[in-house]
Short mmCIF file of C-alpha atoms and ligand atoms in Angstrom, two decimals:
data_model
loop_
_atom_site.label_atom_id
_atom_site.label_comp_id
_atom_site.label_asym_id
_atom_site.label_seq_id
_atom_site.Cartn_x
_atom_site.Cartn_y
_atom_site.Cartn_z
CA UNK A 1 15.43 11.86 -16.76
CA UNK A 2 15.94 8.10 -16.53
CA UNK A 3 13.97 6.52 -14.52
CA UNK A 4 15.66 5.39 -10.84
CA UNK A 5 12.99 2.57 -10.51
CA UNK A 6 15.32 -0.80 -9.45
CA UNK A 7 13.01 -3.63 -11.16
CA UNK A 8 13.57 -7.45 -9.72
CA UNK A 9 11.13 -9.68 -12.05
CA UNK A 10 10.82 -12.94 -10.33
CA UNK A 11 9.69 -16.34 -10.91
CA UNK A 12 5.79 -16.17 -9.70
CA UNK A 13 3.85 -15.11 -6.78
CA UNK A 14 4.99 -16.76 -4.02
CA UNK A 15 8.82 -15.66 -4.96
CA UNK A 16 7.62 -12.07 -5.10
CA UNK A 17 5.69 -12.84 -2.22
CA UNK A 18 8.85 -14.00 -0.02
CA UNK A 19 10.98 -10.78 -1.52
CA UNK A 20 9.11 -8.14 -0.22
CA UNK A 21 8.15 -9.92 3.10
CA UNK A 22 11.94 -10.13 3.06
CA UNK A 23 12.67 -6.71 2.95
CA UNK A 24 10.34 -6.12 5.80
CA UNK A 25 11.67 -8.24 8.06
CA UNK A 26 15.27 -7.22 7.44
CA UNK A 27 13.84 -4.08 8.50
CA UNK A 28 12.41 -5.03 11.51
CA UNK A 29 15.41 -6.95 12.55
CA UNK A 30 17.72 -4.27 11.94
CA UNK A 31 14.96 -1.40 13.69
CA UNK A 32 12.28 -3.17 15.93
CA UNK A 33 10.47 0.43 16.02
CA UNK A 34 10.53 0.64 12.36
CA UNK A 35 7.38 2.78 10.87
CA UNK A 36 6.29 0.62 8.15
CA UNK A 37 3.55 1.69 4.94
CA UNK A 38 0.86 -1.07 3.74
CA UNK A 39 -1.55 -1.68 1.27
CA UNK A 40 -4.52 -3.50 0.74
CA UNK A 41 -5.61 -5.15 -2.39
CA UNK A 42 -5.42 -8.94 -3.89
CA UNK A 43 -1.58 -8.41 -4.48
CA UNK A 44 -0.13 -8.18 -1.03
CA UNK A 45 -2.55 -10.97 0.74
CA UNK A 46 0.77 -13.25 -0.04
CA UNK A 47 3.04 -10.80 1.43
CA UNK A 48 0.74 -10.48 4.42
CA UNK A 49 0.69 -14.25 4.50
CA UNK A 50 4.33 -14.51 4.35
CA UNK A 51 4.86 -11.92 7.01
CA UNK A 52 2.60 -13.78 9.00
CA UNK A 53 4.79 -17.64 8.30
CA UNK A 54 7.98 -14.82 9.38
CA UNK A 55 6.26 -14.01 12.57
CA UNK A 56 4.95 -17.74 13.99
CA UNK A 57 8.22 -19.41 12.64
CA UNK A 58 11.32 -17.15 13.19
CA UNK A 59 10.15 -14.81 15.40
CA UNK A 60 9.72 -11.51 13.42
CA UNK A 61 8.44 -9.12 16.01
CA UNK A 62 6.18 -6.32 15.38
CA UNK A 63 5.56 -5.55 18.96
CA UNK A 64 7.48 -2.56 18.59
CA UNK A 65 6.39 -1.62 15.23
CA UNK A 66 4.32 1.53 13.81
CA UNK A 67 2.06 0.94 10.89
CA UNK A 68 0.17 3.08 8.62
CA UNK A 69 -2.21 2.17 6.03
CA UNK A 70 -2.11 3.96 2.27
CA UNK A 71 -6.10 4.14 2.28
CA UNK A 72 -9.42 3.35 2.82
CA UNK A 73 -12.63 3.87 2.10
CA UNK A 74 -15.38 6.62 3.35
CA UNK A 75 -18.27 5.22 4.57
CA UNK A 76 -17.08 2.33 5.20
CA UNK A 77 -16.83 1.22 9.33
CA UNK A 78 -13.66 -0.87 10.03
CA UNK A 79 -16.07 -3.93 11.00
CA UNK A 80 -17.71 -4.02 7.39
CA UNK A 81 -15.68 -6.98 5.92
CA UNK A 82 -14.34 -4.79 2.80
CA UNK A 83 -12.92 -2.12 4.79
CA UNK A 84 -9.43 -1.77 4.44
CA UNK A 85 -8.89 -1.91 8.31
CA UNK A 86 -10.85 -5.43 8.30
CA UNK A 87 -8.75 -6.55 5.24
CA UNK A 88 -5.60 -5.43 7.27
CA UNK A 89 -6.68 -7.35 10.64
CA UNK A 90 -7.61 -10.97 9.02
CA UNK A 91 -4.32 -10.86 6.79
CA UNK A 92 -2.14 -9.41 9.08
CA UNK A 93 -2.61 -7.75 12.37
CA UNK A 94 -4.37 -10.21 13.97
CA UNK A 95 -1.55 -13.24 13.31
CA UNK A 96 1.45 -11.06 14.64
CA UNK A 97 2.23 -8.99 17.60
CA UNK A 98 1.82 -5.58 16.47
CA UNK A 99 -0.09 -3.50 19.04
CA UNK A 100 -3.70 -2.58 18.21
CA UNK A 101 -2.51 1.44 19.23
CA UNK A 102 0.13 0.84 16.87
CA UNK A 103 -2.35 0.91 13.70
CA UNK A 104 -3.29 3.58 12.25
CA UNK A 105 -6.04 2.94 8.88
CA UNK A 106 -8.06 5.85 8.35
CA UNK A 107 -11.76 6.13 9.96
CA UNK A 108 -13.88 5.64 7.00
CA UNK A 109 -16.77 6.85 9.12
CA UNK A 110 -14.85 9.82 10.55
CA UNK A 111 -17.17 12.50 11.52
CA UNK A 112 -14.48 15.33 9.47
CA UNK A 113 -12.55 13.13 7.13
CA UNK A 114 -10.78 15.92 5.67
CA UNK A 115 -9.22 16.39 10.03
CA UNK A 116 -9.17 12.90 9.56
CA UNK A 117 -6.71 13.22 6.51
CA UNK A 118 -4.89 16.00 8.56
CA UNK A 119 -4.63 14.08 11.66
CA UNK A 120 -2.80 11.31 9.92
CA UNK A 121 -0.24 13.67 8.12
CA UNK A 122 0.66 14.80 11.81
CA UNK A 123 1.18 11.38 13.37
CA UNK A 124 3.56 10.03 10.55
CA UNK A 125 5.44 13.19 11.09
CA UNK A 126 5.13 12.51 14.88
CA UNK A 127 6.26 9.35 14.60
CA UNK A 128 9.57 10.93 12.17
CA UNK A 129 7.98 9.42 8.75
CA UNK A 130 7.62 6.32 7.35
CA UNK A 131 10.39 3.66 6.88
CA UNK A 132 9.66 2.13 4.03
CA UNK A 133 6.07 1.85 2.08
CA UNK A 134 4.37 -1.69 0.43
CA UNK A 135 2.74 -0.51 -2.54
CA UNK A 136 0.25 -1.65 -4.77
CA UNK A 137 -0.70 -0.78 -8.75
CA UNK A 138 -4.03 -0.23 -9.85
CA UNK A 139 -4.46 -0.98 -13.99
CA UNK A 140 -4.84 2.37 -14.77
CA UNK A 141 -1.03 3.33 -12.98
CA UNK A 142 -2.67 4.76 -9.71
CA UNK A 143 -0.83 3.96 -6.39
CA UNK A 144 -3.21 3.98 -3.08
CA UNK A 145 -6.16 6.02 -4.29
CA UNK A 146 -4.20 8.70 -6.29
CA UNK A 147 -5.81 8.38 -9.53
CA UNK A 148 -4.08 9.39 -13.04
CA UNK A 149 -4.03 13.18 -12.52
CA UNK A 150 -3.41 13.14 -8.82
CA UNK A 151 -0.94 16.06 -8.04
CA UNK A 152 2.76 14.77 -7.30
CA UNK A 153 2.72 17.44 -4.42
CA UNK A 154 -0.76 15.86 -3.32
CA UNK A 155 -0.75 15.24 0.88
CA UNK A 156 -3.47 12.89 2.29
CA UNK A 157 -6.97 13.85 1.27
CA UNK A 158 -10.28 12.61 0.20
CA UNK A 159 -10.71 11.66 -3.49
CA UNK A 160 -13.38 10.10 -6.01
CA UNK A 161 -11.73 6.76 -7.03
CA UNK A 162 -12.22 6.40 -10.86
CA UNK A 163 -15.05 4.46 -12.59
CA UNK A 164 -12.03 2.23 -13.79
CA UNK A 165 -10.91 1.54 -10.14
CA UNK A 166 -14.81 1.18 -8.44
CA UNK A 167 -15.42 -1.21 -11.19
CA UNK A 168 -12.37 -3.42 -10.74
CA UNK A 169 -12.54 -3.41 -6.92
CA UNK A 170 -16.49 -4.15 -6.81
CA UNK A 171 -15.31 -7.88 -7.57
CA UNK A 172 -15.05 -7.75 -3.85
CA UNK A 173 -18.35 -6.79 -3.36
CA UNK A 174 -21.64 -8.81 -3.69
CA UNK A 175 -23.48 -6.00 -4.93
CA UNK A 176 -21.35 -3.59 -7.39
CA UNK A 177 -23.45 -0.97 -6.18
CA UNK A 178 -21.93 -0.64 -2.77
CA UNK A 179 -18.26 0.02 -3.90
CA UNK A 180 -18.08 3.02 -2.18
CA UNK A 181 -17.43 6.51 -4.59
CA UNK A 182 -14.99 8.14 -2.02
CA UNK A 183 -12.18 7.69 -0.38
CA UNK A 184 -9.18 8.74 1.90
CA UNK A 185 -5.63 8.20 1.09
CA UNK A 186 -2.21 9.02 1.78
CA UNK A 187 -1.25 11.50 -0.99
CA UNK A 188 1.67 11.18 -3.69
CA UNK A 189 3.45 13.60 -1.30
CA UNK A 190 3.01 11.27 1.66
CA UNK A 191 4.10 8.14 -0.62
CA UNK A 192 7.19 9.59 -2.00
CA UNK A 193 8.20 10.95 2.09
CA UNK A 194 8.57 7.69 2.66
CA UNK A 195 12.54 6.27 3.02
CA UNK A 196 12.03 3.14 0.81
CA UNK A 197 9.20 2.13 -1.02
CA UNK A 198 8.38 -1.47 -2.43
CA UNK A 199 5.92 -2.04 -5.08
CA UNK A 200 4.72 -5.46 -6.16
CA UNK A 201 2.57 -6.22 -9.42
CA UNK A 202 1.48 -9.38 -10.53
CA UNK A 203 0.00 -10.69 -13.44
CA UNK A 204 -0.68 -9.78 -17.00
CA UNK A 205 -3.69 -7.25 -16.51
CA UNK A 206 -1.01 -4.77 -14.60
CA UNK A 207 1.48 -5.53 -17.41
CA UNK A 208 0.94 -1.94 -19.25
CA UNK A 209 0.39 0.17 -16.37
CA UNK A 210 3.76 -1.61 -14.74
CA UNK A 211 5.96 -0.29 -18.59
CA UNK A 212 4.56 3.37 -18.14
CA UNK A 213 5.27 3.29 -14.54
CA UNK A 214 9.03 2.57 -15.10
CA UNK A 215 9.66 3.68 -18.69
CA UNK A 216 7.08 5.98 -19.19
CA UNK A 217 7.61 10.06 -19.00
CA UNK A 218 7.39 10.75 -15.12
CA UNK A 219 3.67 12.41 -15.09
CA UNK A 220 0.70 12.75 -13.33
CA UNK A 221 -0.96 11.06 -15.65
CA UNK A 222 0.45 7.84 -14.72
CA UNK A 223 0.62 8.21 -10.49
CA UNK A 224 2.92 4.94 -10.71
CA UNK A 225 5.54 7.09 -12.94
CA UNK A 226 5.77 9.66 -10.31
CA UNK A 227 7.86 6.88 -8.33
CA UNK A 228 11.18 7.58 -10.52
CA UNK A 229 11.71 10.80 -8.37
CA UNK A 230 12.32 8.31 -5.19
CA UNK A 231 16.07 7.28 -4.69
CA UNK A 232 15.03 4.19 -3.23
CA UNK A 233 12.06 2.56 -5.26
CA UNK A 234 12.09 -1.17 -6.30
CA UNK A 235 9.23 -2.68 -8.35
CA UNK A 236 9.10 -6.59 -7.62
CA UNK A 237 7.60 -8.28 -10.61
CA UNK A 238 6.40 -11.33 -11.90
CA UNK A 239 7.10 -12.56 -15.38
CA UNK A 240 3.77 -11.62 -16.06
CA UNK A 241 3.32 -8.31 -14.75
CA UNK A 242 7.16 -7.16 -16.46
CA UNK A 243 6.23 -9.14 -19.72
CA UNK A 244 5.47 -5.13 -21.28
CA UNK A 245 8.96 -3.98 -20.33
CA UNK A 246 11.18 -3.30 -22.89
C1 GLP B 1 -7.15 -0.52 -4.83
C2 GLP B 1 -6.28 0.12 -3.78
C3 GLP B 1 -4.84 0.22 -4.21
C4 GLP B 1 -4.38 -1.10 -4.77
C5 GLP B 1 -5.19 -1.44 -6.00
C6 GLP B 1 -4.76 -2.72 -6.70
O1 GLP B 1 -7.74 0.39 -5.68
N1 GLP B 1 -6.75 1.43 -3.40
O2 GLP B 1 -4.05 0.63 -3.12
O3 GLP B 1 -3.01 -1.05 -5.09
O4 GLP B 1 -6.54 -1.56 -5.60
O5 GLP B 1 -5.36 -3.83 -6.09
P1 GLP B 1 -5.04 -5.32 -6.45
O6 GLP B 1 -3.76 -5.64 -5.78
O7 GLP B 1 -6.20 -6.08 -5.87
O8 GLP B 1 -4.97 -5.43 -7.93
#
């Protein structure tokens, strides 16, 4: 099958930046209540920083707004600065109106995480799914913390992040050694529920994972590829990241 993936390859970061802020805020001005999907990582902190100019600026509103986070990791309390809940409240949740109760980032230091994983299954589906999903690409193709092999029928769950993925994320750390080895995330199941997903890639380094994403076979072996079943997937590029495409 061909894949459905719509691909916009802009300029640099800030253009990306402002295109996928964009498409949030169209959403939020056509549905205040919108239920919106968001990822951590080095690649959306631009987004999140354009969302934020949105907000102060022209009055985007969140106050009405649902958010839930792809991941996080276990072990991890949401004060410790590289929890994903921390990341999510200096880059975004603290410089808009969203309400606190409106959040939900998995506990990293929940007592069960697999009810944990369960419990947040049943409050998107409370809330009737999410609108529309930010995603990011790991180098090796995996999306949130579904790693190549991750089972496209996968729900939210805890998984063992690969050596590949500890070892690029422990540039956050000061000591390598306290990248955490688990994690929770929402699974390729709970990704592709979602009614619109954006992905954003920048840079050369996501390059080859970005080509077997969108012209690759559609397999678990590349999480990313598993996108071309969604009807309503766009991957917004830079020059850089798209340079492998053919
Ligand atoms: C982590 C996250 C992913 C994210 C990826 C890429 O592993 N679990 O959700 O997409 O990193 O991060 P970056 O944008 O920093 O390259």
């Amino acid at each position: 099958m061909s894949s459905r993936i719509d691909v916009c390859v802009l300029d640099d970061e800030a253009a990306v930046a402002v295109a996928a802020a964009g498409i949030f805020a169209e959403l939020l001005r056509r549905r205040p209540d919108a239920v919106l999907g968001l990822a951590t990582g080095s690649t959306p902190e631009p987004v999140y920083a354009e969302m934020v100019r949105l907000h102060r600026d022209e009055g985007l509103g969140f106050a009405r707004a649902r958010a839930f986070n792809l991941d996080e990791y276990l072990g991890l309390d949401g004060d410790h600065d590289q929890s994903y809940r921390f990341f999510m409240q200096i880059h975004l949740f603290d410089y808009v109106d969203i309400r606190p109760w409106n959040t939900f980032v998995f506990d990293g230091k929940a007592a069960d995480p697999e009810q944990e994983c369960l419990a947040f299954e049943a409050k998107i589906r409370a809330v009737g799914g999410v609108d529309l999903w930010l995603l990011g690409l790991g180098t090796n193709g995996h999306i949130a913390f579904n790693e190549p092999g991750s089972d496209p029928a996968s729900r939210s769950r805890v998984v063992t992040p690969d050596a590949e993925t500890v070892e690029a994320n422990s540039r956050h750390f000061a000591d390598p050694a306290e990248v955490p080895t688990e994690a929770l995330t929402a699974g390729v199941s709970t990704i592709l529920d979602g009614r619109k997903i954006v992905l954003v890639a920048l840079g050369a380094h996501k390059a080859d994972a970005v080509a077997r994403a969108i012209e690759g076979d559609r397999l678990p072996d590349c999480p990313a590829s598993l996108l071309q079943g969604h009807s309503d997937c766009i991957f917004l590029l830079d020059r850089a990241a798209a340079s492998q495409l053919s």
